[in-house]
Amino acid sequence: METTIGARAANGGVYTRMVLVQVFWAGTFVASEIALHDQPPALTAVVRFILTTAIYMAMCVMLRDLHAAPLSSRLTEIGRGAWLALAAMGFFGVALYTLLLHLGLAASTAAYAALLIPTTQPIFTAILGRLAFRDAITSALVVGLALGLLGAGLVIFGGLSLRDDTVLTGNLVIVAAALSFSCYSIAAKFAPSSLSATENTTISFVFGTVFLLPMPVLMGEAIALGDATASFWLSIAYLVVFATVLPYLWWNDAVRRIGSARTGIFTFLMPPLAVILAAIMLGHTPTPQQILGGALALCGVALATFGWPGRARNP
């Protein structure tokens, strides 16, 4: 009895941290938009991932004693395909995704991103997964895709007072960012199993940061970090610590304790939380059509991910 109560209390702590993870991730779009008010898109991405990568490299050093073989020897055993997977993870999940997200936010708003990214990205991932791994196309996936596309359309075109060419372009770029992150998710399936999740993530961050480094110059951005405001640096600190490092650690702990299925369900909290934060901090209030679109898209994601209610999913 005491063991059961203790387990429930421990799981309660996990559930609390998972809710906080969704709050932190919801704030990513708001913090990014605030940072972009001060500095251009590519430079903001470079600063964020230089700092994030440095922290992840430090984590790898601190965790090195957990592995029987040193990292250097395990790296020499990685084949060309695995290195390509890590490079693809860095390109699609760090460089291209972050650049597209920042460019989209510069033209649109955090509220749009909060509704579009979490709802379209899982749909894209499901489609690419079927194409890459030749999984069966189920009726739940087809209907989920249709609901997701309908919901995304309502989100993109539902803001009648804001609808213009600039915002529409920004929304489409945000959807492209979601597609890029889906490509990252597929590439991650081919990451070397001889490395830990932290090591794979760190190496992909190194690749992504290298891809990002020349972009401020190539995009003709003014580099004036000396003039950056306190709000910019606070936003960067949030993106590095609360949007990346802490959620990653807590998420992996939750997967170990309560399983990936239960952990994944918490991601459905992120869109409404992000919309609420965007409304409070930035004054971006979604229209009823956009809220309906977000709800439909979430239903589509749930259907594509978990299948029809009451039916066992095929392995």
mmCIF file of C-alpha atoms in Angstrom, residues 77-310:
data_model
loop_
_atom_site.group_PDB
_atom_site.id
_atom_site.type_symbol
_atom_site.label_atom_id
_atom_site.label_comp_id
_atom_site.label_asym_id
_atom_site.label_seq_id
_atom_site.Cartn_x
_atom_site.Cartn_y
_atom_site.Cartn_z
ATOM 1 C CA GLU A 77 32.764 3.364 -35.199
ATOM 2 C CA ILE A 78 29.926 5.412 -36.702
ATOM 3 C CA GLY A 79 29.279 4.739 -40.381
ATOM 4 C CA ARG A 80 28.737 7.267 -43.148
ATOM 5 C CA GLY A 81 24.967 6.806 -43.095
ATOM 6 C CA ALA A 82 24.775 7.618 -39.393
ATOM 7 C CA TRP A 83 26.879 10.753 -39.868
ATOM 8 C CA LEU A 84 24.571 11.815 -42.690
ATOM 9 C CA ALA A 85 21.596 11.278 -40.363
ATOM 10 C CA LEU A 86 23.189 13.480 -37.685
ATOM 11 C CA ALA A 87 23.983 16.159 -40.271
ATOM 12 C CA ALA A 88 20.404 15.980 -41.570
ATOM 13 C CA MET A 89 19.109 16.342 -38.014
ATOM 14 C CA GLY A 90 21.202 19.477 -37.620
ATOM 15 C CA PHE A 91 20.148 20.894 -40.971
ATOM 16 C CA PHE A 92 16.406 20.242 -40.760
ATOM 17 C CA GLY A 93 15.839 20.379 -36.999
ATOM 18 C CA VAL A 94 18.134 23.249 -36.052
ATOM 19 C CA ALA A 95 19.201 25.397 -39.000
ATOM 20 C CA LEU A 96 16.303 25.269 -41.472
ATOM 21 C CA TYR A 97 13.529 24.889 -38.882
ATOM 22 C CA THR A 98 14.726 27.788 -36.740
ATOM 23 C CA LEU A 99 15.368 30.076 -39.701
ATOM 24 C CA LEU A 100 11.952 29.388 -41.215
ATOM 25 C CA LEU A 101 10.229 29.789 -37.849
ATOM 26 C CA HIS A 102 11.955 33.120 -37.226
ATOM 27 C CA LEU A 103 11.215 34.382 -40.736
ATOM 28 C CA GLY A 104 7.594 33.324 -40.343
ATOM 29 C CA LEU A 105 7.278 35.009 -36.943
ATOM 30 C CA ALA A 106 8.790 38.196 -38.359
ATOM 31 C CA ALA A 107 5.876 38.371 -40.811
ATOM 32 C CA SER A 108 3.160 36.702 -38.730
ATOM 33 C CA THR A 109 2.601 36.278 -34.978
ATOM 34 C CA ALA A 110 3.333 33.864 -32.144
ATOM 35 C CA ALA A 111 -0.382 33.009 -31.951
ATOM 36 C CA TYR A 112 -0.356 31.697 -35.527
ATOM 37 C CA ALA A 113 2.842 29.724 -34.891
ATOM 38 C CA ALA A 114 1.400 28.264 -31.694
ATOM 39 C CA LEU A 115 -1.588 26.915 -33.601
ATOM 40 C CA LEU A 116 0.216 25.819 -36.760
ATOM 41 C CA ILE A 117 3.469 24.186 -35.612
ATOM 42 C CA PRO A 118 2.118 21.666 -33.046
ATOM 43 C CA THR A 119 -0.796 20.667 -35.276
ATOM 44 C CA THR A 120 0.795 20.383 -38.726
ATOM 45 C CA GLN A 121 4.162 18.937 -37.688
ATOM 46 C CA PRO A 122 2.786 15.596 -36.370
ATOM 47 C CA ILE A 123 0.683 15.212 -39.519
ATOM 48 C CA PHE A 124 3.716 15.806 -41.749
ATOM 49 C CA THR A 125 5.737 13.374 -39.633
ATOM 50 C CA ALA A 126 3.067 10.692 -39.995
ATOM 51 C CA ILE A 127 3.008 11.116 -43.781
ATOM 52 C CA LEU A 128 6.795 11.124 -44.141
ATOM 53 C CA GLY A 129 7.021 8.135 -41.821
ATOM 54 C CA ARG A 130 4.650 6.170 -44.033
ATOM 55 C CA LEU A 131 6.705 7.118 -47.094
ATOM 56 C CA ALA A 132 10.091 6.429 -45.497
ATOM 57 C CA PHE A 133 9.242 3.205 -43.695
ATOM 58 C CA ARG A 134 6.466 1.926 -45.999
ATOM 59 C CA ASP A 135 3.965 1.627 -43.180
ATOM 60 C CA ALA A 136 0.337 0.927 -44.041
ATOM 61 C CA ILE A 137 -1.915 3.904 -44.765
ATOM 62 C CA THR A 138 -4.783 3.578 -42.286
ATOM 63 C CA SER A 139 -8.211 5.174 -42.442
ATOM 64 C CA ALA A 140 -7.426 6.970 -39.172
ATOM 65 C CA LEU A 141 -4.358 8.552 -40.784
ATOM 66 C CA VAL A 142 -6.322 9.681 -43.842
ATOM 67 C CA VAL A 143 -9.151 11.202 -41.798
ATOM 68 C CA GLY A 144 -6.647 12.698 -39.350
ATOM 69 C CA LEU A 145 -4.767 14.278 -42.240
ATOM 70 C CA ALA A 146 -7.975 15.745 -43.649
ATOM 71 C CA LEU A 147 -8.933 17.211 -40.266
ATOM 72 C CA GLY A 148 -5.418 18.554 -39.799
ATOM 73 C CA LEU A 149 -5.397 20.270 -43.183
ATOM 74 C CA LEU A 150 -8.882 21.704 -42.630
ATOM 75 C CA GLY A 151 -7.861 22.976 -39.207
ATOM 76 C CA ALA A 152 -4.644 24.487 -40.539
ATOM 77 C CA GLY A 153 -6.599 26.236 -43.291
ATOM 78 C CA LEU A 154 -8.960 27.774 -40.742
ATOM 79 C CA VAL A 155 -5.993 28.945 -38.682
ATOM 80 C CA ILE A 156 -4.209 30.476 -41.673
ATOM 81 C CA PHE A 157 -7.223 32.212 -43.187
ATOM 82 C CA GLY A 158 -9.377 32.681 -40.081
ATOM 83 C CA GLY A 159 -7.836 35.966 -38.931
ATOM 84 C CA LEU A 160 -9.824 38.224 -41.240
ATOM 85 C CA SER A 161 -8.672 41.423 -39.552
ATOM 86 C CA LEU A 162 -5.030 40.412 -39.954
ATOM 87 C CA ARG A 163 -5.219 38.647 -43.286
ATOM 88 C CA ASP A 164 -2.907 40.256 -45.814
ATOM 89 C CA ASP A 165 -0.126 39.107 -48.083
ATOM 90 C CA THR A 166 2.566 39.544 -45.436
ATOM 91 C CA VAL A 167 0.777 37.555 -42.734
ATOM 92 C CA LEU A 168 -0.287 34.878 -45.228
ATOM 93 C CA THR A 169 3.309 34.485 -46.405
ATOM 94 C CA GLY A 170 4.479 34.298 -42.801
ATOM 95 C CA ASN A 171 1.942 31.577 -42.042
ATOM 96 C CA LEU A 172 3.034 29.517 -45.034
ATOM 97 C CA VAL A 173 6.673 29.868 -43.969
ATOM 98 C CA ILE A 174 5.690 28.665 -40.476
ATOM 99 C CA VAL A 175 4.035 25.597 -42.037
ATOM 100 C CA ALA A 176 7.250 25.016 -44.001
ATOM 101 C CA ALA A 177 9.118 25.143 -40.677
ATOM 102 C CA ALA A 178 6.823 22.411 -39.351
ATOM 103 C CA LEU A 179 7.607 20.298 -42.428
ATOM 104 C CA SER A 180 11.326 20.831 -41.843
ATOM 105 C CA PHE A 181 11.046 19.613 -38.260
ATOM 106 C CA SER A 182 9.174 16.553 -39.507
ATOM 107 C CA CYS A 183 12.166 15.794 -41.734
ATOM 108 C CA TYR A 184 14.305 16.058 -38.594
ATOM 109 C CA SER A 185 12.071 13.522 -36.853
ATOM 110 C CA ILE A 186 12.544 11.054 -39.707
ATOM 111 C CA ALA A 187 16.312 11.604 -39.816
ATOM 112 C CA ALA A 188 16.482 10.990 -36.061
ATOM 113 C CA LYS A 189 15.258 7.420 -36.661
ATOM 114 C CA PHE A 190 18.615 6.736 -38.339
ATOM 115 C CA ALA A 191 20.771 8.271 -35.591
ATOM 116 C CA PRO A 192 23.506 5.910 -34.348
ATOM 117 C CA SER A 193 22.314 3.638 -31.560
ATOM 118 C CA SER A 194 25.833 3.461 -30.131
ATOM 119 C CA LEU A 195 25.422 7.051 -28.918
ATOM 120 C CA SER A 196 23.084 8.247 -26.190
ATOM 121 C CA ALA A 197 20.176 10.574 -26.902
ATOM 122 C CA THR A 198 22.155 13.434 -25.354
ATOM 123 C CA GLU A 199 25.175 12.718 -27.558
ATOM 124 C CA ASN A 200 23.103 12.428 -30.739
ATOM 125 C CA THR A 201 21.316 15.678 -29.921
ATOM 126 C CA THR A 202 24.585 17.459 -29.141
ATOM 127 C CA ILE A 203 26.233 16.398 -32.392
ATOM 128 C CA SER A 204 23.155 17.406 -34.377
ATOM 129 C CA PHE A 205 23.255 20.791 -32.615
ATOM 130 C CA VAL A 206 26.912 21.187 -33.602
ATOM 131 C CA PHE A 207 26.033 20.493 -37.237
ATOM 132 C CA GLY A 208 23.050 22.842 -37.072
ATOM 133 C CA THR A 209 25.079 25.646 -35.524
ATOM 134 C CA VAL A 210 27.748 25.279 -38.214
ATOM 135 C CA PHE A 211 25.034 25.512 -40.881
ATOM 136 C CA LEU A 212 23.629 28.617 -39.178
ATOM 137 C CA LEU A 213 26.893 30.513 -38.653
ATOM 138 C CA PRO A 214 27.215 32.045 -42.150
ATOM 139 C CA MET A 215 23.511 32.842 -42.508
ATOM 140 C CA PRO A 216 23.478 36.353 -40.939
ATOM 141 C CA VAL A 217 26.116 37.454 -43.467
ATOM 142 C CA LEU A 218 24.520 35.615 -46.403
ATOM 143 C CA MET A 219 21.148 37.182 -45.550
ATOM 144 C CA GLY A 220 22.672 40.648 -45.258
ATOM 145 C CA GLU A 221 21.718 41.118 -41.619
ATOM 146 C CA ALA A 222 23.239 43.845 -39.491
ATOM 147 C CA ILE A 223 25.279 42.322 -36.664
ATOM 148 C CA ALA A 224 24.941 44.672 -33.712
ATOM 149 C CA LEU A 225 24.699 42.532 -30.600
ATOM 150 C CA GLY A 226 26.275 45.355 -28.624
ATOM 151 C CA ASP A 227 23.015 47.239 -29.094
ATOM 152 C CA ALA A 228 20.836 44.296 -28.045
ATOM 153 C CA THR A 229 18.320 45.109 -25.338
ATOM 154 C CA ALA A 230 17.754 43.321 -22.046
ATOM 155 C CA SER A 231 14.528 41.838 -23.438
ATOM 156 C CA PHE A 232 16.526 40.165 -26.220
ATOM 157 C CA TRP A 233 18.975 38.537 -23.829
ATOM 158 C CA LEU A 234 16.211 37.499 -21.446
ATOM 159 C CA SER A 235 14.382 35.897 -24.377
ATOM 160 C CA ILE A 236 17.550 34.078 -25.442
ATOM 161 C CA ALA A 237 18.100 32.865 -21.873
ATOM 162 C CA TYR A 238 14.533 31.562 -21.813
ATOM 163 C CA LEU A 239 14.950 29.811 -25.171
ATOM 164 C CA VAL A 240 18.201 28.178 -24.083
ATOM 165 C CA VAL A 241 17.263 27.082 -20.558
ATOM 166 C CA PHE A 242 13.483 26.803 -20.347
ATOM 167 C CA ALA A 243 12.719 25.878 -23.953
ATOM 168 C CA THR A 244 15.573 23.436 -24.498
ATOM 169 C CA VAL A 245 17.660 22.132 -21.604
ATOM 170 C CA LEU A 246 15.135 21.615 -18.785
ATOM 171 C CA PRO A 247 12.335 20.237 -21.008
ATOM 172 C CA TYR A 248 14.737 17.764 -22.595
ATOM 173 C CA LEU A 249 15.866 16.396 -19.227
ATOM 174 C CA TRP A 250 12.342 16.239 -17.801
ATOM 175 C CA TRP A 251 10.884 14.739 -20.970
ATOM 176 C CA ASN A 252 13.386 11.876 -21.042
ATOM 177 C CA ASP A 253 12.771 11.205 -17.355
ATOM 178 C CA ALA A 254 9.009 11.091 -17.979
ATOM 179 C CA VAL A 255 9.387 8.658 -20.888
ATOM 180 C CA ARG A 256 11.400 6.382 -18.604
ATOM 181 C CA ARG A 257 8.896 6.607 -15.731
ATOM 182 C CA ILE A 258 5.457 6.666 -17.381
ATOM 183 C CA GLY A 259 6.146 5.629 -20.989
ATOM 184 C CA SER A 260 6.220 7.479 -24.302
ATOM 185 C CA ALA A 261 2.470 7.191 -24.967
ATOM 186 C CA ARG A 262 1.410 8.920 -21.748
ATOM 187 C CA THR A 263 4.197 11.458 -22.098
ATOM 188 C CA GLY A 264 3.177 12.301 -25.664
ATOM 189 C CA ILE A 265 -0.397 13.088 -24.644
ATOM 190 C CA PHE A 266 0.830 16.149 -22.742
ATOM 191 C CA THR A 267 1.851 17.813 -26.031
ATOM 192 C CA PHE A 268 -1.829 18.537 -26.680
ATOM 193 C CA LEU A 269 -1.616 21.167 -23.939
ATOM 194 C CA MET A 270 0.930 23.242 -25.827
ATOM 195 C CA PRO A 271 -1.243 24.997 -28.470
ATOM 196 C CA PRO A 272 -3.869 26.403 -26.071
ATOM 197 C CA LEU A 273 -1.174 27.367 -23.557
ATOM 198 C CA ALA A 274 0.829 29.137 -26.266
ATOM 199 C CA VAL A 275 -2.242 31.011 -27.510
ATOM 200 C CA ILE A 276 -3.017 32.141 -23.951
ATOM 201 C CA LEU A 277 0.573 33.329 -23.419
ATOM 202 C CA ALA A 278 0.574 35.163 -26.761
ATOM 203 C CA ALA A 279 -2.685 36.898 -25.853
ATOM 204 C CA ILE A 280 -1.420 37.932 -22.403
ATOM 205 C CA MET A 281 2.117 38.999 -23.315
ATOM 206 C CA LEU A 282 1.768 40.186 -26.914
ATOM 207 C CA GLY A 283 -1.914 41.014 -27.279
ATOM 208 C CA HIS A 284 -2.454 38.470 -30.069
ATOM 209 C CA THR A 285 -6.032 37.263 -29.664
ATOM 210 C CA PRO A 286 -7.124 34.457 -32.008
ATOM 211 C CA THR A 287 -10.445 34.611 -33.818
ATOM 212 C CA PRO A 288 -13.187 32.011 -33.197
ATOM 213 C CA GLN A 289 -12.400 30.488 -36.600
ATOM 214 C CA GLN A 290 -8.768 30.047 -35.607
ATOM 215 C CA ILE A 291 -9.699 28.449 -32.294
ATOM 216 C CA LEU A 292 -12.010 26.057 -34.157
ATOM 217 C CA GLY A 293 -9.229 25.337 -36.633
ATOM 218 C CA GLY A 294 -6.788 24.584 -33.837
ATOM 219 C CA ALA A 295 -9.293 22.226 -32.191
ATOM 220 C CA LEU A 296 -9.949 20.403 -35.479
ATOM 221 C CA ALA A 297 -6.230 20.102 -36.151
ATOM 222 C CA LEU A 298 -5.613 18.696 -32.666
ATOM 223 C CA CYS A 299 -8.361 16.127 -33.264
ATOM 224 C CA GLY A 300 -6.648 15.218 -36.521
ATOM 225 C CA VAL A 301 -3.302 14.831 -34.779
ATOM 226 C CA ALA A 302 -4.856 12.628 -32.082
ATOM 227 C CA LEU A 303 -6.554 10.456 -34.701
ATOM 228 C CA ALA A 304 -3.424 10.087 -36.821
ATOM 229 C CA THR A 305 -1.308 9.356 -33.742
ATOM 230 C CA PHE A 306 -3.521 7.076 -31.667
ATOM 231 C CA GLY A 307 -6.025 5.730 -34.217
ATOM 232 C CA TRP A 308 -9.767 5.336 -33.801
ATOM 233 C CA PRO A 309 -11.036 5.356 -30.197
ATOM 234 C CA GLY A 310 -11.573 1.878 -28.795
#
